[in-house]
PDB file of C-alpha atoms in Angstrom:
ATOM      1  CA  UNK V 318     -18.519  -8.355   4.437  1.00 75.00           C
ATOM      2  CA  UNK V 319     -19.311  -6.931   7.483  1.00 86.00           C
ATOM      3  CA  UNK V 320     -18.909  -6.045  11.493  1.00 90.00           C
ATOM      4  CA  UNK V 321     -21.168  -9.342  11.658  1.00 92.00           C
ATOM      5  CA  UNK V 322     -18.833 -11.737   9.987  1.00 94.00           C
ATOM      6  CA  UNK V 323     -15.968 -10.524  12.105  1.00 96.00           C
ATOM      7  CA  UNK V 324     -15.638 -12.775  15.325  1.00 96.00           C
ATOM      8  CA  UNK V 325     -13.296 -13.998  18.639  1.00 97.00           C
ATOM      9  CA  UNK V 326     -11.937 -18.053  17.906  1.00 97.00           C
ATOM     10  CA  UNK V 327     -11.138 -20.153  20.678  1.00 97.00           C
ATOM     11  CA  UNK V 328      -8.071 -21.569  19.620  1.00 97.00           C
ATOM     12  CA  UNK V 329      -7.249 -25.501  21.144  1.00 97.00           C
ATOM     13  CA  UNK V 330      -5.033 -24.743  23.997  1.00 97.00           C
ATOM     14  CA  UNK V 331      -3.530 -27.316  26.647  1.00 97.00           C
ATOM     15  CA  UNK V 332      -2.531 -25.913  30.017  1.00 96.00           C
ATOM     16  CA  UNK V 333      -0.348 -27.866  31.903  1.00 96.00           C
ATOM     17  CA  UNK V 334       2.364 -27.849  35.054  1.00 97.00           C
ATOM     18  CA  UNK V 335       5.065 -27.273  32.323  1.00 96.00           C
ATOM     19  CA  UNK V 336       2.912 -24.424  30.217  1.00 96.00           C
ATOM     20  CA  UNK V 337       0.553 -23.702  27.479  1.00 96.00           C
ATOM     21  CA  UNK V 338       0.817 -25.019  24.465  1.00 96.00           C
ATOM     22  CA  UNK V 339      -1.887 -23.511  21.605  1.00 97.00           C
ATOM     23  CA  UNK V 340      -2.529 -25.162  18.352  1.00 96.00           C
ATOM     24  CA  UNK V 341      -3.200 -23.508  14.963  1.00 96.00           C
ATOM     25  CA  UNK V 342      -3.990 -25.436  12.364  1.00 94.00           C
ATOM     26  CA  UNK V 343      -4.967 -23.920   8.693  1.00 92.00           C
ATOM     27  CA  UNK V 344      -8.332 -25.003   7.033  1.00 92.00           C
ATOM     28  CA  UNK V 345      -9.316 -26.637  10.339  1.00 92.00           C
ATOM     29  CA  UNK V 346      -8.869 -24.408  13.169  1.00 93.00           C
ATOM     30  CA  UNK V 347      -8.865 -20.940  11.377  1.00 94.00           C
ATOM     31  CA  UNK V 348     -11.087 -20.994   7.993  1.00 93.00           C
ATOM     32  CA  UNK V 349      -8.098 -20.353   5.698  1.00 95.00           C
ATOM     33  CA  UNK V 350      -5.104 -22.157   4.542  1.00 95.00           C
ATOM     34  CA  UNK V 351      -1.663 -19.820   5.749  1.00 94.00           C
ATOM     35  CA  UNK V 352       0.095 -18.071   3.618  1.00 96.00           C
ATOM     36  CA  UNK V 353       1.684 -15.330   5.671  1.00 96.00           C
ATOM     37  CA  UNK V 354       2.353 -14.803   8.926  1.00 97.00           C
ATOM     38  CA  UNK V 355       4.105 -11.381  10.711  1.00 97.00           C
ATOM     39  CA  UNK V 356       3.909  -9.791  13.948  1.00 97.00           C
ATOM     40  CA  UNK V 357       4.419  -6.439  15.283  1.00 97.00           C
ATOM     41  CA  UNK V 358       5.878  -5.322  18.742  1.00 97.00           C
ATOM     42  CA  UNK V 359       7.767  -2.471  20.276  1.00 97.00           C
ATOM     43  CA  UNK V 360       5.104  -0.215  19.372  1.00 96.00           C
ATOM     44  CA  UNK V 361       5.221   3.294  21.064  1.00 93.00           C
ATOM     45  CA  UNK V 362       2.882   4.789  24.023  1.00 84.00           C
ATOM     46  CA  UNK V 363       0.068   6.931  21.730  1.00 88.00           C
ATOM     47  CA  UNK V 364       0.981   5.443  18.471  1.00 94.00           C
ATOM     48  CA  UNK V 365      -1.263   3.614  16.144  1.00 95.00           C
ATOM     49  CA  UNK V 366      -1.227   0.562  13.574  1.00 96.00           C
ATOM     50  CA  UNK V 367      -3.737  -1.038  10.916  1.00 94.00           C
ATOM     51  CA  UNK V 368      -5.514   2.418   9.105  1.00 94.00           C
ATOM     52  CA  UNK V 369      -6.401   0.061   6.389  1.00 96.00           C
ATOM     53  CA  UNK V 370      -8.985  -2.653   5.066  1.00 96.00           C
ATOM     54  CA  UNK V 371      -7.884  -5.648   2.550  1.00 96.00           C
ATOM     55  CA  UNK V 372     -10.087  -5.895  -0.243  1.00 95.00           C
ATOM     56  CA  UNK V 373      -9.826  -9.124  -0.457  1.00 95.00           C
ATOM     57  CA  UNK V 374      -8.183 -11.133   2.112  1.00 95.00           C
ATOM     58  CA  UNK V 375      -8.793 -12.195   5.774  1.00 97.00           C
ATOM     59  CA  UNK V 376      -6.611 -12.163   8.756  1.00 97.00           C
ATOM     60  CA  UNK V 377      -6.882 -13.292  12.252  1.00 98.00           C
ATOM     61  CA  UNK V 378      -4.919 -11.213  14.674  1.00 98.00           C
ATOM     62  CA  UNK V 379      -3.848 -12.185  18.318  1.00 98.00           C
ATOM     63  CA  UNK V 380      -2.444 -10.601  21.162  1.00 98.00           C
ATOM     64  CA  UNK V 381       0.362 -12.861  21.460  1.00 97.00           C
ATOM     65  CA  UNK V 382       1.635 -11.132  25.028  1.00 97.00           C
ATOM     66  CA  UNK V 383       0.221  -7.778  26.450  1.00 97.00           C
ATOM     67  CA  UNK V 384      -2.837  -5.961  24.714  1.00 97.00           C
ATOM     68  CA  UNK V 385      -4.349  -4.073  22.143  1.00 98.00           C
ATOM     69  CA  UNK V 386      -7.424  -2.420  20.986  1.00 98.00           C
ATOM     70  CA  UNK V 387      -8.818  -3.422  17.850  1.00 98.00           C
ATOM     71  CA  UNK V 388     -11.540  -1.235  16.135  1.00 98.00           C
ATOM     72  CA  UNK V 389     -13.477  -2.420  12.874  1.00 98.00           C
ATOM     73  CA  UNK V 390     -15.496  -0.395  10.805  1.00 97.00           C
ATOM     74  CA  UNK V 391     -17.490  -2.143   7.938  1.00 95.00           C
ATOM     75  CA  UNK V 392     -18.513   1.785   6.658  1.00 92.00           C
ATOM     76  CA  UNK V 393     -21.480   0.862   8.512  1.00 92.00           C
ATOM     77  CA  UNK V 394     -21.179   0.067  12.053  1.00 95.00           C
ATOM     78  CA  UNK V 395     -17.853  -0.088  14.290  1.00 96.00           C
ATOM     79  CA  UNK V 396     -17.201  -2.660  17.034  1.00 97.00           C
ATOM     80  CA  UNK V 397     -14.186  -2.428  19.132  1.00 98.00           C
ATOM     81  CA  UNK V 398     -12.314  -5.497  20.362  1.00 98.00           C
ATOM     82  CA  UNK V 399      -9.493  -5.653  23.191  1.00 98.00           C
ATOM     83  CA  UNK V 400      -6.836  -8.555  22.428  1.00 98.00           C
ATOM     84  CA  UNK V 401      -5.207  -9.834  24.960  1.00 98.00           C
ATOM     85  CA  UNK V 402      -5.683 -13.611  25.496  1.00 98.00           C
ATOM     86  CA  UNK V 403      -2.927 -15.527  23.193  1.00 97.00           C
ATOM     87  CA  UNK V 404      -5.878 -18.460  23.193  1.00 97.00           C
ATOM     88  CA  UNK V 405      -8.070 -16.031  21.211  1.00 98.00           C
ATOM     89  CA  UNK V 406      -7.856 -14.927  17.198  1.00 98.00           C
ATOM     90  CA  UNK V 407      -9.940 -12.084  16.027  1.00 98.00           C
ATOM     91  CA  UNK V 408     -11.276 -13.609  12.901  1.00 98.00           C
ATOM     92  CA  UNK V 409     -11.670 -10.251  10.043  1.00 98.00           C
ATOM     93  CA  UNK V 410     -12.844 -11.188   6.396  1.00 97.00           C
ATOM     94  CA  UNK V 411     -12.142  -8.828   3.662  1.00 96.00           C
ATOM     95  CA  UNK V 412     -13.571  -4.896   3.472  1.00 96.00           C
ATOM     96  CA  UNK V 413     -13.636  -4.276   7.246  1.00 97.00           C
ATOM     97  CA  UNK V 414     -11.064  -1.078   8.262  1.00 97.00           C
ATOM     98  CA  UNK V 415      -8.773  -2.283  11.129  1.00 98.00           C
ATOM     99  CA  UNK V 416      -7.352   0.060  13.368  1.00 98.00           C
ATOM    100  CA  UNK V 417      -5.186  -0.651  16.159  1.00 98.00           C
ATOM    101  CA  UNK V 418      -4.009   1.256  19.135  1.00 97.00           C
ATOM    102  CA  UNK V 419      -3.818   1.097  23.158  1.00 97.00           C
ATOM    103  CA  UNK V 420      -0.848  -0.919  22.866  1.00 97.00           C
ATOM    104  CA  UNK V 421       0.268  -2.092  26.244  1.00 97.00           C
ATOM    105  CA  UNK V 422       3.953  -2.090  27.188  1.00 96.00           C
ATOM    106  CA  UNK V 423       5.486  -5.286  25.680  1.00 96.00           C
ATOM    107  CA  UNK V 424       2.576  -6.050  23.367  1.00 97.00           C
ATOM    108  CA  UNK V 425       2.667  -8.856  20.431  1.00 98.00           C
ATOM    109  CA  UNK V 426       0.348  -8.237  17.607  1.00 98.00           C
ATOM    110  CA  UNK V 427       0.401 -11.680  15.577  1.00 98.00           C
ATOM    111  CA  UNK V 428      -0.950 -11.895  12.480  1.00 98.00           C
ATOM    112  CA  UNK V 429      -2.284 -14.891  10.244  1.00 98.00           C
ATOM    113  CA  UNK V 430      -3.378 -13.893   6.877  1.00 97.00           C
ATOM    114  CA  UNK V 431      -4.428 -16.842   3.507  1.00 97.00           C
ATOM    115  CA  UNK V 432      -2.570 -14.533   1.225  1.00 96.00           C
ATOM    116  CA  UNK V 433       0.795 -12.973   0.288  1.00 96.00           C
ATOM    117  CA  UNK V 434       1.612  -9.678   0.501  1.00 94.00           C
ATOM    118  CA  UNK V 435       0.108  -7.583  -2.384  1.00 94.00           C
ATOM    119  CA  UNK V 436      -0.060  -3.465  -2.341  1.00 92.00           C
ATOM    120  CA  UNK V 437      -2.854  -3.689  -4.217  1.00 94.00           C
ATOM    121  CA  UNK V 438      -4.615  -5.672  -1.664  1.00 94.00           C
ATOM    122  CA  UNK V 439      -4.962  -2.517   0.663  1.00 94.00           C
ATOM    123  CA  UNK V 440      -7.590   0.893   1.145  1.00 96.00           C
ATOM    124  CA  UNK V 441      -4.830   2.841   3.054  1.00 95.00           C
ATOM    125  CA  UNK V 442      -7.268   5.915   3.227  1.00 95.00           C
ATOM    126  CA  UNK V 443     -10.765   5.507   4.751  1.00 94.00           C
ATOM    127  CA  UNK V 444     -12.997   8.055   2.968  1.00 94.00           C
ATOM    128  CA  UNK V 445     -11.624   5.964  -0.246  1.00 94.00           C
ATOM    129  CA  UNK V 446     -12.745   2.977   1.403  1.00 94.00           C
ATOM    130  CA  UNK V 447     -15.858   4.014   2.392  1.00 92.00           C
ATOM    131  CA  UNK V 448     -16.863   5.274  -1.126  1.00 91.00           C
ATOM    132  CA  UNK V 449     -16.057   1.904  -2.803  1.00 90.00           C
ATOM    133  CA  UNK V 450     -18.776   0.525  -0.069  1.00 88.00           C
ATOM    134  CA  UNK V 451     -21.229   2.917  -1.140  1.00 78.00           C
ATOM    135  CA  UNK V 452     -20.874   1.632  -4.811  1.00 67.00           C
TER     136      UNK V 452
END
């Protein structure tokens, strides 16, 4: 995969006088079916998140309140993102390094992923990553 395959979704949303309400709905409006969800928050000033790629599963991450900076690196090309419109998901496919920083104050990171938790899922150190790339 690539920097290329990595995009912004518009996510249905429905503003009204008594809120927002938006809808996710697996397989129809995110490409995956969900099987894990987690968010992060309470993140401190100067302190970073991510430092990893999945080797084989997607996520789509959204700024849920506040905002974040989101930097992808395919080994190849890096393209920074800045999350912070809960109406948006940050569609990343497999072999792209996430990094995540500039938290604001009160920032939600949520996360959608098609997959379980596995360890062996993860490159949790980039010059590893980048080698398996080369191969």
């Amino acid at each position: 995969m690539s920097i290329k395959d990595c995009k912004l979704l518009k996510l249905p949303t429905f503003p009204e006088e008594r809120g927002t309400l938006t809808v996710i709905e697996g397989n129809n409006h995110i490409p995956f079916d969900l099987k894990r969800i987690y968010y992060v928050y309470g993140v401190p000033e100067n302190k970073k998140r991510g430092a990893h790629a999945n080797k084989y599963s997607s996520q789509i991450m959204i700024a849920l309140n506040g905002k974040y900076d989101v930097v992808l690196n395919d080994g190849n090309e890096e393209k920074k993102f800045i999350l912070d419109n809960p109406s948006l998901g940050l569609y990343v496919p497999q072999m792209v390094w996430i990094d995540v920083d500039n938290f604001s104050k009160g920032a939600i990171m949520f996360v959608l992923r098609p997959t379980v938790y596995d360890k062996n899922d993860y490159f949790g150190d980039f010059d590893e990553f980048k080698k398996h790339i080369k191969k």
